[in-house]
């Protein structure tokens, strides 16, 4: 689950499945300073000693489970010895000065899962987060695998762990999907949070069946029931992109991206479903086939931009609605974005295989948001390829300096990984060394809380 949440297009992260665009990096007047200001800290040794979760009073910050005004980090796929068992979900809590290594928590099906027919779920994975009950504390949506005999409609696999001044605590509750909001015998899954009806509270959209969507109006009750729900909506696709919704056309209603089935190359055509007073119901712009798509404000114009990554490259600068205005020779990449230098424009993050000329599979490149068109010859901040596979885990302002920070995870082998938090800095975009490093193995020392 990526930390690229929020309804705005401009800010710490530009939303949806990932993000987009843009132009080069110039000189750096602060060269040498970022490393001095952000000294690496490891969770090893004294820094890893367990600390209490900071108590909060509620906030409007995304991913703030304890309501103290600082975003928290969620981690799935914790490395552990042995195979087959789900190790659980890790949470590192934040503070006004950044993520706190010791204030971490392990959530598990055994300690936090809700039973179905007396059985605890075997899988327990984070899907999305937002303040579903509108109490000032973000809540975590978790996917499970409830028992199902294959006959009729399967049970809803989604559960909610509610936030509180102590963070994510207690047993989850099942998301209640009314019968009139379901169709066919598909799973009610692939949740997307957003304010689709513009009332200031978070709603949920789920995959219903085929090209149908389930729209659940928030706020939600502590029983997992939505405020209201109607018949499934028709959408021009049959799968939702996992990620956050965003108000692409800036009309006060969050919009939703849907995708059709992928082809042999993994690419799929996509369409925007526009939010409105009745929720996401109107089809907007259609996008060409690609493996990833994202939105942000990357140039000086007022329009929202979009990028589509595909097997052959990245199509850039779709003013929404609009047409393509450029391309980037970057194959099989994943796109993310955030405002790392605090200038109000989004930067483009490319990760994965072939992320640039001569780029390796573990290399991460960051392009500055600055101009209306991509300067293909411009330099970019580069985090060199490491031994293993590197992925972007999240983008958010963890240290409260009004600049987004980049969280990367590198798998170095069976049972071994490293997570690094790279602060955003003025001038050079991203610090050359991580402010914080740790391994997800360290969560397992906490036990499962049962």
CSV table of N, CA and C in Angstrom, one decimal, residues 166-293:
chain,number,residue,atom,x,y,z
A,166,UNK,N,-4.5,5.9,20.6
A,166,UNK,CA,-3.4,5.0,20.7
A,166,UNK,C,-3.0,4.3,19.4
A,167,UNK,N,-3.6,4.8,18.3
A,167,UNK,CA,-3.2,4.2,17.0
A,167,UNK,C,-4.3,3.1,16.6
A,168,UNK,N,-3.8,2.2,15.8
A,168,UNK,CA,-4.7,1.1,15.4
A,168,UNK,C,-4.8,0.0,16.4
A,169,UNK,N,-5.9,-0.1,17.0
A,169,UNK,CA,-6.1,-1.0,18.2
A,169,UNK,C,-7.3,-1.9,18.0
A,170,UNK,N,-7.3,-3.0,18.7
A,170,UNK,CA,-8.5,-3.8,18.8
A,170,UNK,C,-8.8,-4.6,17.6
A,171,UNK,N,-10.0,-5.3,17.7
A,171,UNK,CA,-10.4,-6.2,16.6
A,171,UNK,C,-11.0,-5.4,15.4
A,172,UNK,N,-10.7,-5.9,14.2
A,172,UNK,CA,-11.3,-5.3,13.0
A,172,UNK,C,-12.8,-5.7,13.0
A,173,UNK,N,-13.5,-4.9,12.2
A,173,UNK,CA,-14.9,-5.2,11.9
A,173,UNK,C,-15.0,-5.4,10.4
A,174,UNK,N,-16.0,-6.2,10.0
A,174,UNK,CA,-16.2,-6.5,8.5
A,174,UNK,C,-16.9,-5.3,7.9
A,175,UNK,N,-16.5,-5.0,6.7
A,175,UNK,CA,-17.2,-4.0,5.9
A,175,UNK,C,-18.6,-4.6,5.5
A,176,UNK,N,-19.6,-3.9,5.8
A,176,UNK,CA,-21.0,-4.3,5.5
A,176,UNK,C,-21.4,-3.8,4.1
A,177,UNK,N,-21.6,-4.6,3.1
A,177,UNK,CA,-22.1,-4.2,1.8
A,177,UNK,C,-23.5,-4.7,1.7
A,178,UNK,N,-24.5,-3.8,1.6
A,178,UNK,CA,-25.9,-4.2,1.5
A,178,UNK,C,-26.2,-5.0,0.2
A,179,UNK,N,-27.2,-5.9,0.3
A,179,UNK,CA,-27.5,-6.8,-0.8
A,179,UNK,C,-27.8,-6.0,-2.1
A,180,UNK,N,-28.4,-4.8,-2.0
A,180,UNK,CA,-28.7,-4.1,-3.2
A,180,UNK,C,-27.5,-3.5,-3.9
A,181,UNK,N,-26.4,-3.5,-3.2
A,181,UNK,CA,-25.2,-2.9,-3.7
A,181,UNK,C,-24.2,-4.0,-4.3
A,182,UNK,N,-24.7,-5.2,-4.3
A,182,UNK,CA,-23.9,-6.3,-4.9
A,182,UNK,C,-24.6,-6.9,-6.1
A,183,UNK,N,-23.8,-7.5,-7.0
A,183,UNK,CA,-24.4,-8.1,-8.2
A,183,UNK,C,-23.5,-9.2,-8.6
A,184,UNK,N,-24.1,-10.3,-9.0
A,184,UNK,CA,-23.3,-11.5,-9.4
A,184,UNK,C,-22.7,-12.2,-8.2
A,185,UNK,N,-21.7,-13.0,-8.5
A,185,UNK,CA,-21.0,-13.8,-7.4
A,185,UNK,C,-19.6,-13.5,-7.3
A,186,UNK,N,-19.2,-12.2,-7.6
A,186,UNK,CA,-17.8,-11.8,-7.5
A,186,UNK,C,-17.6,-11.3,-6.0
A,187,UNK,N,-16.3,-11.3,-5.7
A,187,UNK,CA,-15.9,-10.7,-4.4
A,187,UNK,C,-16.1,-9.2,-4.4
A,188,UNK,N,-16.5,-8.7,-3.3
A,188,UNK,CA,-16.5,-7.2,-3.1
A,188,UNK,C,-15.2,-6.8,-2.6
A,189,UNK,N,-14.3,-6.4,-3.5
A,189,UNK,CA,-12.9,-6.1,-3.1
A,189,UNK,C,-12.4,-4.9,-3.8
A,190,UNK,N,-11.1,-4.7,-3.8
A,190,UNK,CA,-10.4,-3.6,-4.5
A,190,UNK,C,-10.9,-2.2,-4.0
A,191,UNK,N,-10.8,-1.9,-2.7
A,191,UNK,CA,-11.4,-0.7,-2.2
A,191,UNK,C,-10.6,0.5,-2.5
A,192,UNK,N,-11.3,1.6,-2.8
A,192,UNK,CA,-10.7,2.9,-3.1
A,192,UNK,C,-11.4,3.9,-2.2
A,193,UNK,N,-10.6,4.7,-1.4
A,193,UNK,CA,-11.2,5.8,-0.6
A,193,UNK,C,-11.2,7.1,-1.4
A,194,UNK,N,-12.2,7.9,-1.1
A,194,UNK,CA,-12.3,9.2,-1.7
A,194,UNK,C,-13.6,9.9,-1.3
A,195,UNK,N,-13.6,11.2,-1.5
A,195,UNK,CA,-14.9,11.9,-1.2
A,195,UNK,C,-15.6,12.1,-2.6
A,196,UNK,N,-16.3,11.1,-3.0
A,196,UNK,CA,-16.8,11.1,-4.4
A,196,UNK,C,-18.1,11.9,-4.5
A,197,UNK,N,-18.8,12.2,-3.4
A,197,UNK,CA,-20.0,12.9,-3.4
A,197,UNK,C,-19.9,14.4,-2.9
A,198,UNK,N,-18.6,14.7,-2.5
A,198,UNK,CA,-18.3,16.1,-2.2
A,198,UNK,C,-18.9,16.6,-0.8
A,199,UNK,N,-19.2,15.7,0.1
A,199,UNK,CA,-19.8,16.1,1.3
A,199,UNK,C,-18.8,16.3,2.4
A,200,UNK,N,-17.5,16.1,2.1
A,200,UNK,CA,-16.5,16.3,3.1
A,200,UNK,C,-16.0,15.1,3.9
A,201,UNK,N,-16.7,14.0,3.7
A,201,UNK,CA,-16.4,12.7,4.3
A,201,UNK,C,-15.9,11.7,3.3
A,202,UNK,N,-15.2,10.7,3.8
A,202,UNK,CA,-14.7,9.6,2.9
A,202,UNK,C,-15.7,8.6,2.6
A,203,UNK,N,-15.8,8.2,1.3
A,203,UNK,CA,-16.6,7.1,0.9
A,203,UNK,C,-15.7,6.0,0.4
A,204,UNK,N,-16.3,4.8,0.1
A,204,UNK,CA,-15.6,3.7,-0.5
A,204,UNK,C,-16.2,3.3,-1.8
A,205,UNK,N,-15.4,3.0,-2.8
A,205,UNK,CA,-15.8,2.3,-4.0
A,205,UNK,C,-15.2,1.0,-4.1
A,206,UNK,N,-15.9,-0.1,-4.4
A,206,UNK,CA,-15.4,-1.5,-4.5
A,206,UNK,C,-15.8,-2.0,-5.8
A,207,UNK,N,-15.0,-3.0,-6.2
A,207,UNK,CA,-15.3,-3.7,-7.4
A,207,UNK,C,-16.6,-4.6,-7.1
A,208,UNK,N,-17.6,-4.5,-8.0
A,208,UNK,CA,-18.8,-5.3,-7.8
A,208,UNK,C,-18.8,-6.6,-8.6
A,209,UNK,N,-18.9,-6.4,-10.0
A,209,UNK,CA,-18.8,-7.5,-10.9
A,209,UNK,C,-18.7,-7.0,-12.3
A,210,UNK,N,-17.8,-7.6,-13.1
A,210,UNK,CA,-17.7,-7.1,-14.4
A,210,UNK,C,-17.4,-5.6,-14.5
A,211,UNK,N,-18.1,-4.8,-15.2
A,211,UNK,CA,-17.9,-3.4,-15.3
A,211,UNK,C,-18.9,-2.7,-14.3
A,212,UNK,N,-19.0,-3.2,-13.2
A,212,UNK,CA,-19.9,-2.6,-12.1
A,212,UNK,C,-19.1,-2.2,-10.9
A,213,UNK,N,-19.5,-1.1,-10.3
A,213,UNK,CA,-18.9,-0.6,-9.1
A,213,UNK,C,-19.9,-0.5,-7.9
A,214,UNK,N,-19.4,-0.8,-6.7
A,214,UNK,CA,-20.2,-0.6,-5.5
A,214,UNK,C,-19.8,0.7,-4.9
A,215,UNK,N,-20.8,1.6,-4.7
A,215,UNK,CA,-20.5,2.9,-4.0
A,215,UNK,C,-21.1,2.9,-2.7
A,216,UNK,N,-20.2,3.0,-1.6
A,216,UNK,CA,-20.7,3.1,-0.3
A,216,UNK,C,-20.4,4.5,0.3
A,217,UNK,N,-21.5,5.2,0.7
A,217,UNK,CA,-21.3,6.6,1.2
A,217,UNK,C,-20.9,6.6,2.6
A,218,UNK,N,-19.9,7.4,2.9
A,218,UNK,CA,-19.5,7.6,4.3
A,218,UNK,C,-20.3,8.8,4.9
A,219,UNK,N,-20.0,9.0,6.2
A,219,UNK,CA,-19.1,8.3,7.1
A,219,UNK,C,-19.7,6.9,7.5
A,220,UNK,N,-18.8,6.0,7.9
A,220,UNK,CA,-19.1,4.6,8.3
A,220,UNK,C,-19.4,4.6,9.8
A,221,UNK,N,-20.2,3.6,10.2
A,221,UNK,CA,-20.4,3.3,11.6
A,221,UNK,C,-19.3,2.4,12.1
A,222,UNK,N,-19.2,2.3,13.4
A,222,UNK,CA,-18.2,1.4,13.9
A,222,UNK,C,-18.5,0.0,13.7
A,223,UNK,N,-19.7,-0.3,13.2
A,223,UNK,CA,-20.1,-1.7,12.9
A,223,UNK,C,-19.6,-2.1,11.5
A,224,UNK,N,-19.0,-1.1,10.7
A,224,UNK,CA,-18.6,-1.3,9.4
A,224,UNK,C,-19.6,-1.0,8.3
A,225,UNK,N,-20.8,-0.5,8.8
A,225,UNK,CA,-21.9,-0.2,7.8
A,225,UNK,C,-21.7,1.3,7.3
A,226,UNK,N,-22.0,1.5,6.0
A,226,UNK,CA,-21.9,2.8,5.4
A,226,UNK,C,-23.1,3.6,5.8
A,227,UNK,N,-23.1,4.9,5.5
A,227,UNK,CA,-24.3,5.8,5.8
A,227,UNK,C,-25.4,5.4,4.8
A,228,UNK,N,-25.0,5.1,3.6
A,228,UNK,CA,-26.0,4.8,2.6
A,228,UNK,C,-25.3,4.1,1.4
A,229,UNK,N,-26.1,3.3,0.7
A,229,UNK,CA,-25.6,2.6,-0.5
A,229,UNK,C,-26.7,2.3,-1.4
A,230,UNK,N,-26.5,2.4,-2.7
A,230,UNK,CA,-27.5,2.1,-3.7
A,230,UNK,C,-27.1,0.9,-4.6
A,231,UNK,N,-27.7,0.9,-5.8
A,231,UNK,CA,-27.5,-0.2,-6.7
A,231,UNK,C,-26.1,0.0,-7.3
A,232,UNK,N,-25.4,-1.1,-7.8
A,232,UNK,CA,-24.1,-1.0,-8.5
A,232,UNK,C,-24.1,0.0,-9.6
A,233,UNK,N,-23.0,0.7,-9.8
A,233,UNK,CA,-22.9,1.7,-10.9
A,233,UNK,C,-22.2,1.0,-12.1
A,234,UNK,N,-22.5,1.5,-13.3
A,234,UNK,CA,-21.8,1.0,-14.5
A,234,UNK,C,-20.6,1.8,-14.8
A,235,UNK,N,-19.5,1.2,-15.1
A,235,UNK,CA,-18.2,1.9,-15.4
A,235,UNK,C,-17.6,1.3,-16.6
A,236,UNK,N,-16.8,2.0,-17.4
A,236,UNK,CA,-16.2,1.5,-18.6
A,236,UNK,C,-15.0,0.7,-18.4
A,237,UNK,N,-15.1,-0.3,-17.5
A,237,UNK,CA,-13.9,-1.2,-17.3
A,237,UNK,C,-14.4,-2.4,-16.4
A,238,UNK,N,-13.5,-3.3,-16.1
A,238,UNK,CA,-13.9,-4.4,-15.2
A,238,UNK,C,-12.9,-4.6,-14.0
A,239,UNK,N,-12.0,-3.6,-13.8
A,239,UNK,CA,-11.2,-3.7,-12.6
A,239,UNK,C,-10.9,-2.3,-12.2
A,240,UNK,N,-10.8,-2.1,-10.8
A,240,UNK,CA,-10.4,-0.8,-10.3
A,240,UNK,C,-8.9,-0.9,-10.1
A,241,UNK,N,-8.2,0.3,-10.4
A,241,UNK,CA,-6.8,0.4,-10.1
A,241,UNK,C,-6.7,0.6,-8.6
A,242,UNK,N,-5.8,-0.2,-7.9
A,242,UNK,CA,-5.6,0.0,-6.5
A,242,UNK,C,-4.9,1.3,-6.3
A,243,UNK,N,-5.4,2.1,-5.4
A,243,UNK,CA,-4.8,3.4,-5.2
A,243,UNK,C,-5.8,4.4,-4.7
A,244,UNK,N,-5.4,5.7,-4.6
A,244,UNK,CA,-6.3,6.7,-4.1
A,244,UNK,C,-7.0,7.4,-5.3
A,245,UNK,N,-8.2,7.9,-4.9
A,245,UNK,CA,-8.9,8.7,-5.9
A,245,UNK,C,-8.3,10.1,-5.8
A,246,UNK,N,-8.7,11.0,-6.8
A,246,UNK,CA,-8.2,12.4,-6.8
A,246,UNK,C,-9.2,13.2,-7.5
A,247,UNK,N,-9.3,14.5,-7.2
A,247,UNK,CA,-10.2,15.4,-7.9
A,247,UNK,C,-9.4,15.9,-9.1
A,248,UNK,N,-9.5,15.2,-10.2
A,248,UNK,CA,-8.7,15.5,-11.4
A,248,UNK,C,-9.2,16.8,-12.0
A,249,UNK,N,-10.5,17.0,-12.1
A,249,UNK,CA,-11.0,18.2,-12.8
A,249,UNK,C,-11.3,19.3,-11.8
A,250,UNK,N,-10.9,19.2,-10.6
A,250,UNK,CA,-11.0,20.2,-9.6
A,250,UNK,C,-12.4,20.9,-9.4
A,251,UNK,N,-13.4,20.0,-9.3
A,251,UNK,CA,-14.7,20.5,-9.2
A,251,UNK,C,-15.3,20.2,-7.8
A,252,UNK,N,-14.4,19.7,-6.9
A,252,UNK,CA,-14.8,19.5,-5.5
A,252,UNK,C,-15.3,18.0,-5.3
A,253,UNK,N,-15.2,17.2,-6.3
A,253,UNK,CA,-15.6,15.8,-6.2
A,253,UNK,C,-14.4,14.9,-6.6
A,254,UNK,N,-14.1,13.9,-5.8
A,254,UNK,CA,-13.0,13.0,-6.2
A,254,UNK,C,-13.4,12.2,-7.3
A,255,UNK,N,-12.5,11.9,-8.2
A,255,UNK,CA,-12.7,11.0,-9.4
A,255,UNK,C,-12.0,9.7,-9.2
A,256,UNK,N,-12.4,8.7,-10.1
A,256,UNK,CA,-11.9,7.4,-9.9
A,256,UNK,C,-11.4,6.8,-11.2
A,257,UNK,N,-10.3,6.1,-11.2
A,257,UNK,CA,-9.7,5.5,-12.4
A,257,UNK,C,-10.1,4.0,-12.4
A,258,UNK,N,-10.7,3.6,-13.6
A,258,UNK,CA,-11.0,2.2,-13.8
A,258,UNK,C,-10.2,1.6,-15.0
A,259,UNK,N,-9.9,0.4,-15.0
A,259,UNK,CA,-9.1,-0.3,-16.1
A,259,UNK,C,-9.8,-1.5,-16.6
A,260,UNK,N,-9.6,-1.7,-17.9
A,260,UNK,CA,-10.1,-2.9,-18.5
A,260,UNK,C,-9.1,-4.0,-18.3
A,261,UNK,N,-9.4,-5.2,-18.7
A,261,UNK,CA,-8.5,-6.4,-18.5
A,261,UNK,C,-7.2,-6.1,-19.3
A,262,UNK,N,-6.1,-6.5,-18.6
A,262,UNK,CA,-4.8,-6.4,-19.2
A,262,UNK,C,-4.6,-7.3,-20.4
A,263,UNK,N,-3.7,-6.9,-21.3
A,263,UNK,CA,-3.4,-7.8,-22.4
A,263,UNK,C,-2.1,-8.6,-22.1
A,264,UNK,N,-1.5,-9.3,-23.0
A,264,UNK,CA,-0.4,-10.2,-22.8
A,264,UNK,C,0.8,-9.4,-22.2
A,265,UNK,N,0.9,-8.1,-22.6
A,265,UNK,CA,2.1,-7.3,-22.1
A,265,UNK,C,1.8,-6.7,-20.8
A,266,UNK,N,0.6,-6.9,-20.2
A,266,UNK,CA,0.3,-6.3,-18.9
A,266,UNK,C,-0.3,-4.9,-19.0
A,267,UNK,N,-0.5,-4.4,-20.3
A,267,UNK,CA,-1.1,-3.1,-20.5
A,267,UNK,C,-2.6,-3.2,-20.5
A,268,UNK,N,-3.2,-2.1,-20.1
A,268,UNK,CA,-4.7,-2.0,-20.2
A,268,UNK,C,-5.1,-0.6,-20.5
A,269,UNK,N,-6.2,-0.4,-21.2
A,269,UNK,CA,-6.8,0.9,-21.4
A,269,UNK,C,-7.5,1.3,-20.1
A,270,UNK,N,-7.6,2.6,-19.8
A,270,UNK,CA,-8.1,3.1,-18.6
A,270,UNK,C,-9.1,4.3,-18.9
A,271,UNK,N,-10.0,4.5,-17.9
A,271,UNK,CA,-10.9,5.6,-18.1
A,271,UNK,C,-11.1,6.3,-16.7
A,272,UNK,N,-11.4,7.5,-16.8
A,272,UNK,CA,-11.7,8.3,-15.6
A,272,UNK,C,-13.2,8.3,-15.3
A,273,UNK,N,-13.7,8.0,-14.1
A,273,UNK,CA,-15.1,8.1,-13.8
A,273,UNK,C,-15.2,9.3,-12.8
A,274,UNK,N,-16.0,10.3,-13.2
A,274,UNK,CA,-16.0,11.5,-12.5
A,274,UNK,C,-17.0,11.5,-11.3
A,275,UNK,N,-16.6,12.0,-10.2
A,275,UNK,CA,-17.4,12.1,-9.1
A,275,UNK,C,-18.5,13.2,-9.2
A,276,UNK,N,-19.5,13.2,-8.4
A,276,UNK,CA,-20.5,14.2,-8.4
A,276,UNK,C,-21.4,14.0,-7.2
A,277,UNK,N,-22.5,14.8,-7.1
A,277,UNK,CA,-23.4,14.7,-5.9
A,277,UNK,C,-24.0,13.3,-5.7
A,278,UNK,N,-24.1,12.5,-6.7
A,278,UNK,CA,-24.5,11.1,-6.6
A,278,UNK,C,-23.4,10.1,-6.5
A,279,UNK,N,-22.2,10.6,-6.5
A,279,UNK,CA,-21.0,9.7,-6.4
A,279,UNK,C,-20.4,9.6,-7.8
A,280,UNK,N,-19.5,8.6,-8.0
A,280,UNK,CA,-18.8,8.4,-9.3
A,280,UNK,C,-19.8,7.8,-10.3
A,281,UNK,N,-20.2,8.6,-11.3
A,281,UNK,CA,-21.3,8.0,-12.2
A,281,UNK,C,-21.1,8.5,-13.6
A,282,UNK,N,-20.2,9.4,-13.9
A,282,UNK,CA,-20.1,9.9,-15.3
A,282,UNK,C,-18.7,9.6,-15.8
A,283,UNK,N,-18.7,9.0,-17.0
A,283,UNK,CA,-17.4,8.7,-17.6
A,283,UNK,C,-16.7,9.9,-18.2
A,284,UNK,N,-15.4,10.1,-17.8
A,284,UNK,CA,-14.6,11.2,-18.3
A,284,UNK,C,-13.7,10.8,-19.4
A,285,UNK,N,-12.4,11.3,-19.3
A,285,UNK,CA,-11.5,11.1,-20.3
A,285,UNK,C,-11.0,9.6,-20.4
A,286,UNK,N,-10.8,9.1,-21.6
A,286,UNK,CA,-10.2,7.8,-21.8
A,286,UNK,C,-8.7,7.9,-22.0
A,287,UNK,N,-8.0,6.9,-21.5
A,287,UNK,CA,-6.5,6.9,-21.7
A,287,UNK,C,-6.0,5.7,-22.5
A,288,UNK,N,-4.9,5.9,-23.2
A,288,UNK,CA,-4.4,4.7,-24.0
A,288,UNK,C,-3.9,3.6,-23.1
A,289,UNK,N,-3.7,2.5,-23.6
A,289,UNK,CA,-3.2,1.3,-22.9
A,289,UNK,C,-1.9,1.6,-22.2
A,290,UNK,N,-1.8,1.1,-21.0
A,290,UNK,CA,-0.5,1.2,-20.2
A,290,UNK,C,-0.5,0.3,-19.0
A,291,UNK,N,0.6,0.2,-18.4
A,291,UNK,CA,0.7,-0.6,-17.2
A,291,UNK,C,0.6,0.2,-15.9
A,292,UNK,N,0.7,1.5,-16.0
A,292,UNK,CA,0.5,2.4,-14.8
A,292,UNK,C,0.1,3.7,-15.3
A,293,UNK,N,-0.6,4.5,-14.4
A,293,UNK,CA,-1.1,5.8,-14.8
A,293,UNK,C,-1.1,6.6,-13.5
